[in-house]
Each structure stands twice: as structure tokens, then as C-alpha cells.
XYZ file of C-alpha atoms in Angstrom:
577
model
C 0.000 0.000 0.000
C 1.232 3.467 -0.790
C 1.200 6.087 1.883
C -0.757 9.027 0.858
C 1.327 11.350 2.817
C 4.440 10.290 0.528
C 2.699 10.561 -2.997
C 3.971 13.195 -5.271
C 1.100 14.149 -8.010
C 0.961 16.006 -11.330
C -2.131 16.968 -12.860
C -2.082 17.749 -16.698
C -4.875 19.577 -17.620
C -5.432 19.295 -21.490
C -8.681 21.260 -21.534
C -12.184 20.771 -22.075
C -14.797 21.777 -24.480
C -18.625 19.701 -23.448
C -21.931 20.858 -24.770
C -22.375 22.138 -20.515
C -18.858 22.541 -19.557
C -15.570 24.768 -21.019
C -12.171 24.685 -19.471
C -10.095 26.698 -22.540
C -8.022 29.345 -21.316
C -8.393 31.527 -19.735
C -11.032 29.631 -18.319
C -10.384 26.878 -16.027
C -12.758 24.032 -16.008
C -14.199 21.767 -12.840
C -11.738 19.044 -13.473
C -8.362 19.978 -12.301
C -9.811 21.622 -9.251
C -12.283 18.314 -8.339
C -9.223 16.404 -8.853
C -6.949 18.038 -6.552
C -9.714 18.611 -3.771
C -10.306 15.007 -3.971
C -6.520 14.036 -3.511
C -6.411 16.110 -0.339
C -9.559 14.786 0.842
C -7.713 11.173 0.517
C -4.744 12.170 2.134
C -2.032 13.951 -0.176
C -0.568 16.854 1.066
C -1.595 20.028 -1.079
C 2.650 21.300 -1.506
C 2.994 17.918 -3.369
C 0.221 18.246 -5.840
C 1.828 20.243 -9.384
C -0.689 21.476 -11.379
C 0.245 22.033 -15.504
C -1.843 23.189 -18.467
C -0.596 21.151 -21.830
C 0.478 24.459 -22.809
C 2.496 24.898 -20.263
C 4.590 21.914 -21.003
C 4.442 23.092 -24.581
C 6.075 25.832 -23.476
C 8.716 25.052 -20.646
C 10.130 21.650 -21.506
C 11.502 21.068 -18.230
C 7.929 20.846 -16.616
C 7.857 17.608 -18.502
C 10.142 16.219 -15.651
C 6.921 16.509 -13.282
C 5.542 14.110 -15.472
C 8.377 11.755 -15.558
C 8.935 12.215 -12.186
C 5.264 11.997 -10.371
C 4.154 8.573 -8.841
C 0.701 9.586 -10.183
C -0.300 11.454 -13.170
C -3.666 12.728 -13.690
C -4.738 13.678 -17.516
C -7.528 15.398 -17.736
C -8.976 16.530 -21.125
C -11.645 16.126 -23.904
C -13.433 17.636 -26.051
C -16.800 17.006 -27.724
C -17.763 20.097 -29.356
C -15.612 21.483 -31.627
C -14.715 24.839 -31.482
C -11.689 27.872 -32.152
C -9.958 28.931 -29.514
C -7.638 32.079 -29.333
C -6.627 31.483 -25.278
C -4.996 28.186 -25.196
C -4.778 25.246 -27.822
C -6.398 22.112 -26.509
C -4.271 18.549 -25.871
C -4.418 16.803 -29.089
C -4.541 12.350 -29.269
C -0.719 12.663 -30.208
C 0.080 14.597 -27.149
C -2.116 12.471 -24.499
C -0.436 9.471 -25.511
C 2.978 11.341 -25.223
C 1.993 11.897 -21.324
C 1.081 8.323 -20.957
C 4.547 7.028 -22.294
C 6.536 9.767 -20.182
C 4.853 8.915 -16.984
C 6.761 6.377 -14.973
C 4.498 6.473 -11.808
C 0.564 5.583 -12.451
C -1.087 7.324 -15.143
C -4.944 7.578 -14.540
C -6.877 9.633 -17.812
C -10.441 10.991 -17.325
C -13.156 13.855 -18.101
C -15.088 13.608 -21.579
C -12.086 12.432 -23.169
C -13.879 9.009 -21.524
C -16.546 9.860 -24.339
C -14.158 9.201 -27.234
C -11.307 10.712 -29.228
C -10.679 11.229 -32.984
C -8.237 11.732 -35.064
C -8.229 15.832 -33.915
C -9.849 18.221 -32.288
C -12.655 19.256 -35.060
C -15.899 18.648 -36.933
C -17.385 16.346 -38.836
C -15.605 13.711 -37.235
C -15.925 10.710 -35.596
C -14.891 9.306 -32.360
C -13.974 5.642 -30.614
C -12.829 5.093 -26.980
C -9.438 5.062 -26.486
C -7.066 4.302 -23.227
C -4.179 5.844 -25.207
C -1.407 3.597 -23.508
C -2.567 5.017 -19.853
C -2.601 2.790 -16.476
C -6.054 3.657 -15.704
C -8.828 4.867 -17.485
C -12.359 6.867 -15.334
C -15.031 5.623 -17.140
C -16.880 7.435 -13.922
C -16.142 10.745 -12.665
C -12.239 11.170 -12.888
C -12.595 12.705 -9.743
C -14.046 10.287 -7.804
C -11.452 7.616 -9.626
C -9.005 9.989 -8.334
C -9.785 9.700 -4.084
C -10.759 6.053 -4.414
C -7.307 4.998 -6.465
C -5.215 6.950 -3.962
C -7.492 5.310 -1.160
C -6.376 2.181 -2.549
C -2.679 2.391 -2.575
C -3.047 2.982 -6.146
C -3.968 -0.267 -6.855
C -7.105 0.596 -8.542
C -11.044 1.684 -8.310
C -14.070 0.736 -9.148
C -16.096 3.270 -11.806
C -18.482 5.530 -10.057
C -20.070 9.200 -9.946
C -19.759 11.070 -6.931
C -22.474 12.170 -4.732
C -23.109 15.445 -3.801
C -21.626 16.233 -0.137
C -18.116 14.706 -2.129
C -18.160 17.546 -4.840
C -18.858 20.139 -1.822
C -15.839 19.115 -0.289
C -13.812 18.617 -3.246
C -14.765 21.638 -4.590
C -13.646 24.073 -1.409
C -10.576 21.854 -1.312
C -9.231 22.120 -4.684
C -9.496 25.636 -4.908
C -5.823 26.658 -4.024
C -4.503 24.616 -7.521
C -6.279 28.034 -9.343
C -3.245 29.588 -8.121
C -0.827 27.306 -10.453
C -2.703 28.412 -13.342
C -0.437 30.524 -15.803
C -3.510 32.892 -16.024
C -3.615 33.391 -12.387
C -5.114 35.914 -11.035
C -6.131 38.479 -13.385
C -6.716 36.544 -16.522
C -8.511 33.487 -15.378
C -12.115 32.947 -15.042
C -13.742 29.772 -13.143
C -16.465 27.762 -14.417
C -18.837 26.799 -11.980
C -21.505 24.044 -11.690
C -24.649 23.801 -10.569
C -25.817 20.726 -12.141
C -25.130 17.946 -14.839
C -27.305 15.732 -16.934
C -30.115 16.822 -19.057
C -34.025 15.862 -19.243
C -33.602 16.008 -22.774
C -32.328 13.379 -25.212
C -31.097 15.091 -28.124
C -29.278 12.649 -30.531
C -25.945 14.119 -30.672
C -25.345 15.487 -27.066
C -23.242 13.885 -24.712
C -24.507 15.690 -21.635
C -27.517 13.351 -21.014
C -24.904 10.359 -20.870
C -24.364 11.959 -16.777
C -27.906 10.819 -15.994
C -30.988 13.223 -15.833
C -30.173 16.532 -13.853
C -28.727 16.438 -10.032
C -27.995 20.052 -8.630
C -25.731 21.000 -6.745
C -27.531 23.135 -3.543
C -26.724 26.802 -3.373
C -24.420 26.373 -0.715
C -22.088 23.750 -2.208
C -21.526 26.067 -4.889
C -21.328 29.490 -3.030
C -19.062 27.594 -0.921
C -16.981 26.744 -3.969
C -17.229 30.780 -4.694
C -15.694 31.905 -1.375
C -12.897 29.519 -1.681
C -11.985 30.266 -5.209
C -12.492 34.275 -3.804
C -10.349 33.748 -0.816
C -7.417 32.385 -3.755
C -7.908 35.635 -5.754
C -10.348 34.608 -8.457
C -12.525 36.873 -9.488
C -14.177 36.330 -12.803
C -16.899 33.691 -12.720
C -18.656 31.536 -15.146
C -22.185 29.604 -13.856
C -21.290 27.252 -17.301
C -21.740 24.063 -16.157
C -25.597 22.956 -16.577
C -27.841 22.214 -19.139
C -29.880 24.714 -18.664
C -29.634 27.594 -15.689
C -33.603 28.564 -15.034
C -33.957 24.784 -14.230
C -31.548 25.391 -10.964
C -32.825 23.684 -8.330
C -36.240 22.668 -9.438
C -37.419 19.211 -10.985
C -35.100 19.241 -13.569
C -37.197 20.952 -16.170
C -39.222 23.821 -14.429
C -38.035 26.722 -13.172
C -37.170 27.535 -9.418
C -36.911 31.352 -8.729
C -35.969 31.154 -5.338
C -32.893 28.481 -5.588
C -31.505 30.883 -8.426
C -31.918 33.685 -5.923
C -30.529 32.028 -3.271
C -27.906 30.911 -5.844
C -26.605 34.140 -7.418
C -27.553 36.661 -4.015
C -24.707 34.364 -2.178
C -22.139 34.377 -4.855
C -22.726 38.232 -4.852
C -22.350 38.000 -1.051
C -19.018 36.164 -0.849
C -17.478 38.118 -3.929
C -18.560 41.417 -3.728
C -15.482 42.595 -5.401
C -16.276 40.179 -8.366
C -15.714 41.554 -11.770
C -17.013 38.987 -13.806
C -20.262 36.658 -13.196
C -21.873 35.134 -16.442
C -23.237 32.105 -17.821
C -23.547 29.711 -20.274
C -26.547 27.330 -21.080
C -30.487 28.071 -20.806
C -33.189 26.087 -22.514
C -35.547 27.893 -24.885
C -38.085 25.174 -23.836
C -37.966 26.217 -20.094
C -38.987 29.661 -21.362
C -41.615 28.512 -23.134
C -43.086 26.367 -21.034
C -43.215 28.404 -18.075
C -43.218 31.938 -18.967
C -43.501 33.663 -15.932
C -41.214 31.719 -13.597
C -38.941 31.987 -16.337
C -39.245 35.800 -17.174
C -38.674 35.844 -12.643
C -35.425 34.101 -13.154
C -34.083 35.936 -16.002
C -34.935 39.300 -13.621
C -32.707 38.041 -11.140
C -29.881 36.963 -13.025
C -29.837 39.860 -14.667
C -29.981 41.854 -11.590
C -26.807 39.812 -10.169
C -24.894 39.428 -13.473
C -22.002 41.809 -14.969
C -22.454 43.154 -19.046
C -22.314 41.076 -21.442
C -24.077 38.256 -20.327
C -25.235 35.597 -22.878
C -27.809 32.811 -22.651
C -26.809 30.143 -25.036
C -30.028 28.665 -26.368
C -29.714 25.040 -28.421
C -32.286 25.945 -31.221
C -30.066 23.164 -33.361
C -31.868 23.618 -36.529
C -34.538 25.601 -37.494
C -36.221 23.024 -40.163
C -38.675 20.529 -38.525
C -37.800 17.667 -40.096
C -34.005 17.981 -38.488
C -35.724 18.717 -35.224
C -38.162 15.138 -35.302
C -35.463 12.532 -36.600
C -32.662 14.523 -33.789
C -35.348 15.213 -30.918
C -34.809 18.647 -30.379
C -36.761 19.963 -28.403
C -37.621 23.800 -29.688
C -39.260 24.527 -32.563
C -37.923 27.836 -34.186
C -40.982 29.592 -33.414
C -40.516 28.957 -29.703
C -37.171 29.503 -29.906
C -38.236 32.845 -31.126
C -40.578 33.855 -28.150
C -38.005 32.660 -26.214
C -35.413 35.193 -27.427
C -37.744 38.044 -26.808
C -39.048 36.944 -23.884
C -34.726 37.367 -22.532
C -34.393 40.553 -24.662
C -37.647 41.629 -22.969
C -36.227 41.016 -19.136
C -32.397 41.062 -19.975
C -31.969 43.646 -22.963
C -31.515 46.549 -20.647
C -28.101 48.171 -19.907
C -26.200 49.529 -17.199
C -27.696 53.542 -16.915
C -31.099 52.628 -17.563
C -34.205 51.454 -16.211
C -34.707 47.766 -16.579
C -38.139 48.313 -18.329
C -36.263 50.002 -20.949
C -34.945 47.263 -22.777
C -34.615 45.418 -25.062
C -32.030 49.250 -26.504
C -29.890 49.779 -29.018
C -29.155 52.871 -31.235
C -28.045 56.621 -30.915
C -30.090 56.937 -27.642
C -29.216 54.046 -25.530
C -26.404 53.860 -23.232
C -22.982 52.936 -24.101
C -22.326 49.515 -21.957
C -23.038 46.358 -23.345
C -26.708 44.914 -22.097
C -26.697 42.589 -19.357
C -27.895 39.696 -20.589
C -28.845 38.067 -24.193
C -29.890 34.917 -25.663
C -26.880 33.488 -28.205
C -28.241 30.947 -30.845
C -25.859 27.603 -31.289
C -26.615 25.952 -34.577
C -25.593 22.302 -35.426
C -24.942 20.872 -38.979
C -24.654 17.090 -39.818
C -27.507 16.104 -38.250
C -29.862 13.289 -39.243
C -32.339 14.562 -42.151
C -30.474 17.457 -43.080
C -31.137 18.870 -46.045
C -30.533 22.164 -48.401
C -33.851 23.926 -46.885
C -32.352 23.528 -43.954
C -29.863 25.809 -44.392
C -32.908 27.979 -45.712
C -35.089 27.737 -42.780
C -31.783 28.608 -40.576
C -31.178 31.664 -42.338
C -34.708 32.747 -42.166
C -35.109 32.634 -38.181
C -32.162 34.867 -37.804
C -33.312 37.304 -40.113
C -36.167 37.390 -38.043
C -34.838 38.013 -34.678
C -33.037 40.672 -36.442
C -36.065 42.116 -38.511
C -38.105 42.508 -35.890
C -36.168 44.539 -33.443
C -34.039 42.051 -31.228
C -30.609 40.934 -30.753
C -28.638 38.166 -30.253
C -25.240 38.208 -28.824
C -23.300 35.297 -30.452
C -24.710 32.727 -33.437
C -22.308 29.591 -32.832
C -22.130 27.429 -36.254
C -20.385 24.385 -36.068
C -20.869 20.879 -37.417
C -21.513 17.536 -35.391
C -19.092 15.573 -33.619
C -20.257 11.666 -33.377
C -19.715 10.076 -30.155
C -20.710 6.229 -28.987
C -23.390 6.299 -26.704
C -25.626 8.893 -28.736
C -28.117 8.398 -31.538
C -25.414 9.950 -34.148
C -23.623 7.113 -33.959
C -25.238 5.555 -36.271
C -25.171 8.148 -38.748
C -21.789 9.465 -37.693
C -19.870 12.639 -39.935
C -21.204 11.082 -43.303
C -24.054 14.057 -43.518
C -21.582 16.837 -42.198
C -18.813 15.512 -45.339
C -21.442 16.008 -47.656
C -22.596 19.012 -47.120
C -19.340 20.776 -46.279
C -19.387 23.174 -48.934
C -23.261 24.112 -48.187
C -21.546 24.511 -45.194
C -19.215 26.940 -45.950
C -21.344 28.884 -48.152
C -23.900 29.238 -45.508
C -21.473 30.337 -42.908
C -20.107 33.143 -44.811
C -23.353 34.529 -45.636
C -24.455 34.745 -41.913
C -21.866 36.017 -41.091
C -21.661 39.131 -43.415
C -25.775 39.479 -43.655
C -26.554 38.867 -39.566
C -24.060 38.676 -37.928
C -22.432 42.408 -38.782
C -25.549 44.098 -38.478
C -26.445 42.426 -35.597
C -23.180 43.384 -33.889
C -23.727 46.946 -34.734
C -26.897 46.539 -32.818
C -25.590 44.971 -29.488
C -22.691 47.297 -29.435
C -23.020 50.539 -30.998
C -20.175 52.908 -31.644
C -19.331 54.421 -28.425
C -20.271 51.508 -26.374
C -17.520 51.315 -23.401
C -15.780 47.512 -22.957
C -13.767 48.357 -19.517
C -10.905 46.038 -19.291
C -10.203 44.141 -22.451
C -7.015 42.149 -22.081
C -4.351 42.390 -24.806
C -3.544 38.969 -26.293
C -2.095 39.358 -30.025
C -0.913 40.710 -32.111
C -1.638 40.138 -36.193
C -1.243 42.857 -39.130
C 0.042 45.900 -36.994
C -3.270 45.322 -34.896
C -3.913 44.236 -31.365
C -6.500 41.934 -30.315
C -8.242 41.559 -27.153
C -11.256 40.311 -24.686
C -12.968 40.763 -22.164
C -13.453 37.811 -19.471
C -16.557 36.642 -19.914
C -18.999 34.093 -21.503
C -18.249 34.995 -25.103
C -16.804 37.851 -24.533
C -15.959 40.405 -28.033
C -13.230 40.409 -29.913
C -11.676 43.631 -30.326
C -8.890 45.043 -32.772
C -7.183 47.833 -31.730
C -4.782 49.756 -33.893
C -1.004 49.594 -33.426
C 1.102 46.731 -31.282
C 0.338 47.399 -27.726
C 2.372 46.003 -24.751
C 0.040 42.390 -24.297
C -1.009 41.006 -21.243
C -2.236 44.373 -20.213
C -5.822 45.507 -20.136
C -7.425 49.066 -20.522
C -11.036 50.832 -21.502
C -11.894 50.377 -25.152
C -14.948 52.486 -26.932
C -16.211 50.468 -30.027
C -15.897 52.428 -33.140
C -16.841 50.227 -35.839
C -17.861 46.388 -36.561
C -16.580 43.471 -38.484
C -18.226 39.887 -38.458
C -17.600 38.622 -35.240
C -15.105 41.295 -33.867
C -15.230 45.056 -33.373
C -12.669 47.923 -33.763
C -11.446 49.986 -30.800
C -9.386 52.794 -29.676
C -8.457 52.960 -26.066
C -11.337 54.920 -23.658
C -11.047 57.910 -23.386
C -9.020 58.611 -26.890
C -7.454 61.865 -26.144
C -7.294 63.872 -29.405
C -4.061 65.421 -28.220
C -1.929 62.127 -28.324
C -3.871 59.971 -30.533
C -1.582 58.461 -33.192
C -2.796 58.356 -36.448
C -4.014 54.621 -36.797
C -6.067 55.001 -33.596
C -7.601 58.602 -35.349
C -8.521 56.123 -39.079
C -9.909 53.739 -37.205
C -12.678 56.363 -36.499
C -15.363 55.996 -39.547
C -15.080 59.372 -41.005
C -11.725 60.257 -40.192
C -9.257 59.362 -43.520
C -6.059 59.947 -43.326
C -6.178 63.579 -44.329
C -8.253 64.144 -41.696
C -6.280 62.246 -39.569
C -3.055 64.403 -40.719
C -5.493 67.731 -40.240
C -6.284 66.596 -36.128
C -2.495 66.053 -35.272
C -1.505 69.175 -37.114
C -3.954 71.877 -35.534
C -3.448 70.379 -32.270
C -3.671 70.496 -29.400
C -7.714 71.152 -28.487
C -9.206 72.670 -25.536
C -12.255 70.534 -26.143
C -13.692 67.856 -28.549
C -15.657 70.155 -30.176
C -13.388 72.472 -31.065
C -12.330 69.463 -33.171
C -15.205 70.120 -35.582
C -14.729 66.503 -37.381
C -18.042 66.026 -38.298
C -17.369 61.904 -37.905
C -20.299 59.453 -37.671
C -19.672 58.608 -34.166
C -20.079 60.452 -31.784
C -16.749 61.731 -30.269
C -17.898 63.377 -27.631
C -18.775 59.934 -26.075
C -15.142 58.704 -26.859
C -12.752 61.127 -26.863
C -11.367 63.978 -24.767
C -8.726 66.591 -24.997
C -6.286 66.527 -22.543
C -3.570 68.680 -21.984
C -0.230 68.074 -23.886
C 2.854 67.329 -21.914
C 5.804 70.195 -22.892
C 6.984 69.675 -26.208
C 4.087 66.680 -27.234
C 2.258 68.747 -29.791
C 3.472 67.407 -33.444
């Protein structure tokens, strides 16, 4: 039997990407923190638990000797929805079995890389279960296989879920490995859960393989809050359920008062928060229940920071895709659904909640506090070209008739065993991949753009967008949050900084900034073209008449309004060109 006490123990985390859970950086998924609670629970003392991301060891070669040198490795990874990430670049097959083969202490691999792995990270592909040359393999909760193989001298475990007062513990426990994240503090944000399993069966999802829904009470998670508070986290993520209104309730209907009790803690524990958003909510619960539903939606978005977004699975718009998959929203409830959250949500910081859903030259310049997002699935079983057709026509609705949407998430279907597209696998995505592509590009320069011009007009105020990269003589940043905007802002700035952005303009999915408040007096030249309006003789004009003792004296007679952007502050001697 091995002692506990004496175990060293690395944990790689290789990220996750679930239809109810994300782990990319910067966010940091349930996983790696479960994991490590659960090793202190059984015994292992918290200084001899390392903690890696796989880009980490991308990076830093030498961390690779934790692996080597560890009596147990924990992988942790998977992902079964495909996706692009700009944080972080998931753990690919290759790579896991790389770990496996380096470890010379117990290897132990789990999360929804249990599901099935292919032959990379993408769509249109299929999957098979793999043990990619590891010891052990949780075909249970990882984290559970974690306490009971250390409980067993590492001899081995039997495959189970944990139970609810075990993910309390774990979850308080495992906090302090947050602080071995490279992200940590500033740039990291914490998904939390509240539940898993679904009372749907849709045939491609893997989150109904947990079981129908089991929640988490609201002190297990504000529990987790305070913890993850106390370790200097403070951007949040409520990401991991199937759908958030059905917190606490039966599984399908909504419960007001556990989502009150839910998000008034979190607010208690981390009042200093700067980031609380979420992921999943079920167009069906909205539906269904209207007024329990337009309750809850009041209260998260009462609790919540900007930017919010409620990811509804509409799927497909066509009916036949939604029989043969059993979805369960048709597009017109979908639709009442997304103005029943613009309705309650749509409003923005400055105004009075009744106000919303806003948008144009009179509303205020934050982002609104919470929005339904639309993800759309391709590949599925009865696809066909109107399908594409009917897609295209819902979101032209939303859009024609005076509502917005904060993301539209296209992607096509990953097949995993243990789901109904099994059967069919990738064969409809491969055929239709040019549809595909066609259809993609033509939301996103006839919806989406628009659409983004909507949510965030010019002059709307992101505070705190984090520099990450730099392409073309541009810098790109986000905020933390559940889908947060991209932003390009002109020139190479210093990255891994953040500062105030005002939107001036809008591509597809990303938006162009200069840094809040743009003072006319310094303003290089890039940041003053950005401006729609300002060319680059007017550009030249601005920096040679300066400096200003106001905006207005300016005169620049620009589309936006710079009044809401800029100032004019006074020139240090000699900084007048």
C-alpha cells in the first residue's frame, strides 16, 4: 500500500470543451480543481500536488520532468464540441499518448475524453474510446477515480459518480490549484456548476450520458465561490448545466428562489467580483413556463455583470431535423423565447430595466446585461438544403423585428458512442461541407455584422479588455466573460495588459477599438482612421492643428459620436506634433 502522505502528483490539464462545460483558457474548467480537492480529501498533502496546463509543457520543456517524475499522473482533457480557440490550444490524441509514455508512476486519464477521441480536435468527425497507452482509465467521474485509487494504494477503483456532499468538499478543497494556473489571477475565469445531466435526449449530445439533472444546492456552490475568492479569483462563469432557469427545481421547471438564493450568495461572498456570467439556458424552459422563467431571467440579470449571454440550443430551425434529432424547440418557440430574454435582460447599465430590449443613438454605451446566443448544429440526421434555408430565415427574423442576439455559434456535429449519431456518424456533415461553408459566410456578413452593430453601438464602453495578439500591426483583445468580443485595436500594444476600449466600428464577429477615453491630443494616427469618417487627411489635419481645448473644437463632423469617446487633454511640454 502506498502512503498518501508520501505521494507526489501532477495533474495535466489538457482542456475541455462539453456541450455544458468549457475549461479553454483563460477559463479553467471543474476538473483539475475536483481532482486536486479530492486528492487532499484522501490524504495527499496540497505542496505535493503540481498542477500544468498542456500548454504549459508546450512551453517550458523542463515541466515535462513533473511528469516523468510523479508517482501519479492525472490527464484530464476532452473535447466534444468542436470549437476555435484564441486562449490556449487544446491537448491533441498525439500529445495524451505522449503523457502516458513519459509517466513512470501511475497514469490515470479521465473527463469527456472518456466519451471518445478522434483523429483531432474538429468537426465532422468521428470518435472511438481510447485508453491511449494510460494505467487507468475513469469511465466514472475522474474525480471520484481519483480519491478512491489513492485510497487504494493505487492499486485501482471501481467506476463511479460522486455524490453530492463529495463535490462540496472537493470543490472548497481544490481551490488553491487556481493559483498554479499561468492565467492566475487576473486573466482566469472559473467555471462553476450547478448541475449535470439533461431531461432532454437530443441525438448528438453527450450531456444526457451523466444521468438526468442532479444540482448541486446553493451552498455547495457558493461555498466553492468563497474559496476560489479567498485564492484571488474573481471572474466567474455559472457554465456548467444544461440549462440555468432549471436550478434547483425538478429538472425541467423553473425555481426562482434556488436561483436567488444561488446568485444573491455568490454576490455575497465576492462582492469585489468583476465577472459573473453564464452559459446554457433552454428555450423550452422559457416557453413552457413563462412567468417563472421571465422571474429568473430578472434576477440573473440583476446579479450578473455586461455582457451576459444565454446560449439557447435551437439546433436547426427546419422541422424535419428537429423530429429525426429530438430537439426539443421549434424555431418559433425559440423565437418567443429570445424576446421573452431581450424583454427582461436587454436593458443596460444607466437605464431602467423596463427600458430594454435598446440599441441605437439613444441608448447607453455599456453592453446589455444579458442576451440569448443561438448555437446551430450541422450534420444532423435529415439534413437537407432547406435547412440551411429555414436557418437563415429565423435569424433574419430576430433581427427584422427589433431584437438581438449576442453570439450565433455554427459548427458541425461531432459523433460520439453512446448517442443516436452514432449511427449516422460525420457522413451528412462531409457532404454538405461546402453548403456549409457557403452558408457560414453569408451569416456572417448578412446577420451577424448588423447584428453586432446593434448589441454594441459605436461608443459603447468595454472596460478592461485584455491584450492577447498581435496580427497585421493590430492588437486583439477580450474581455473575461462568456463569449466575450473580440476587439482590434490599432497599433502593437504592450500584451497582457488591459485598458477601456470604446467600439468604433464592426466586423463579423469582432469590433474595432481605440483605447477609452481617446485623447485627441496624443492619438496616433491609426487610432484617429480607425474612427469611420476620419481618412487619413483628416487624420493628418487633427495632429496638425493640435492640441484642443475641447472635442468640439475638433469640428470633425465623424459618424460617431466623439464626444462619447474622446477627450482633450492637456499636452505634456513639447508633445504637440
Amino acid at each position: 500500500m502506498t502512503d498518501p502522505e508520501t505521494l507526489s502528483v501532477t495533474i495535466v490539464d489538457g482542456y475541455v470543451d462539453e456541450p455544458a462545460h468549457f475549461g479553454v483558457p483563460p477559463y479553467i474548467s471543474t476538473y483539475p480543481r475536483y481532482a486536486a480537492g479530492a486528492l487532499v480529501d484522501a490524504g495527499v498533502p496540497r505542496e505535493q500536488i503540481t498542477y500544468h496546463t498542456i500548454d504549459g509543457l508546450r512551453e517550458e520543456t523542463n515541466r515535462w520532468r513533473d511528469v516523468d517524475e510523479a508517482d501519479l499522473m492525472i490527464y484530464l482533457g476532452g473535447m466534444t464540441v468542436p470549437g476555435k480557440y484564441v486562449g490556449g490550444t487544446p491537448a491533441e490524441p498525439d500529445e495524451v499518448r505522449k503523457l502516458a509514455w513519459t509517466a513512470n508512476g501511475t497514469s490515470l486519464m479521465g473527463g469527456p475524453v472518456k466519451f471518445g477521441v478522434g483523429e483531432e480536435n474538429a468537426g465532422a468527425t468521428e470518435t472511438e474510446r481510447q485508453d491511449l497507452d494510460f494505467d487507468f482509465v475513469a469511465k466514472g467521474d475522474v474525480e471520484a477515480a481519483v480519491y478512491d485509487l489513492v485510497e487504494s494504494g493505487l492499486e485501482g477503483f471501481n467506476n463511479r459518480m460522486r455524490d453530492i456532499d463529495e463535490v462540496s468538499r472537493w470543490a472548497q478543497e481544490g481551490a488553491f490549484v487556481v493559483e498554479q494556473h499561468p492565467n492566475h489571477p487576473d486573466h482566469l475565469i472559473a467555471e462553476l456548476e450547478t448541475s449535470r445531466g439533461c431531461a432532454y435526449r437530443c441525438s448528438f449530445c453527450t450531456e444526457p450520458l451523466y444521468g438526468n439533472p442532479e444540482f448541486r444546492p446553493p451552498p455547495s456552490v457558493v461555498g466553492e465561490v468563497d474559496a476560489l475568492s479567498d485564492r484571488g479569483v474573481t471572474h466567474f462563469r455559472i457554465g456548467r448545466q444544461a440549462d440555468i432557469l432549471a436550478y434547483g427545481g425538478d429538472g425541467e421547471a423553473p425555481n426562482p428562489d434556488a436561483l436567488r438564493q444561488l446568485y444573491g450568495g455568490i454576490r455575497d461572498v465576492a462582492p469585489d467580483l468583476e465577472t459573473l456570467h453564464l452559459d446554457n439556458m433552454n428555450p423550452i424552459t422559457i416557453v413552457e413556463w413563462p412567468e417563472k422563467s421571465r422571474e429568473g431571467i430578472r434576477i440573473i440579470a440583476e446579479h450578473n455583470t455586461p455582457g451576459d449571454t444565454a446560449a439557447f440550443g435551437l439546433e436547426s430551425a427546419d422541422p424535419v431535423v428537429q423530429e429525426e434529432n429530438n430537439l426539443n424547440v421549434s424555431a418559433e418557440e425559440c423565437f418567443e423565447a429570445v424576446r421573452i430574454v431581450n424583454e427582461e435582460g436587454g436593458w443596460r447599465p444607466g437605464e431602467d430595466h423596463a427600458d430594454g430590449p435598446t440599441f441605437g443613438d439613444d441608448a447607453p454605451r455599456r453592453l446589455p446585461k444579458l442576451l440569448p446566443g443561438i448555437n446551430l448544429l450541422h450534420g444532423l440526421k435529415g439534413e437537407r438544403e432547406e435547412t440551411y434555408e429555414r436557418n437563415l430565415d429565423f435569424l433574419n427574423r430576430v433581427y427584422d423585428e427589433g431584437y438581438m442576439l449576442r453570439r450565433i455559434n455554427i459548427r458541425q456535429v461531432m459523433s460520439f458512442a453512446g448517442t443516436e449519431m452514432s449511427e449516422t456518424g460525420a457522413e451528412i456533415a462531409r457532404e454538405h461541407k461546402k453548403l456549409f461553408k457557403r452558408y457560414k459566410r453569408q451569416v456572417r456578413e448578412e446577420i451577424d455584422n448588423p447584428m453586432l452593430a446593434r448589441v454594441a453601438p459605436p461608443g459603447t464602453v468595454l472596460p478592461n479588455v485584455h491584450l492577447e495578439y498581435h496580427q497585421d500591426g493590430t492588437t486583439f483583445g477580450r474581455q473575461l466573460g462568456t463569449y466575450p468580443l473580440l476587439v482590434g485595436i490599432p497599433g502593437e500594444r504592450e500584451l497582457g495588459r488591459t485598458i477601456d476600449v470604446a467600439v468604433v466600428d464592426h466586423g463579423y464577429r469582432s469590433v474595432t477599438g481605440v483605447p477609452y477615453p481617446l485623447d485627441l491630443n496624443a492619438a496616433s494616427m491609426d487610432e484617429l482612421t480607425a474612427i469611420p469618417g476620419i481618412g487619413s487627411s483628416t487624420a493628418g489635419d487633427i495632429v496638425v492643428n493640435r492640441p484642443y481645448d475641447s472635442v468640439a473644437d475638433a469640428d470633425l463632423g465623424t459618424a460617431v459620436d466623439l464626444e462619447g469617446v474622446a477627450t482633450a487633454g492637456a499636452l505634456e511640454p513639447g508633445g504637440a506634433d
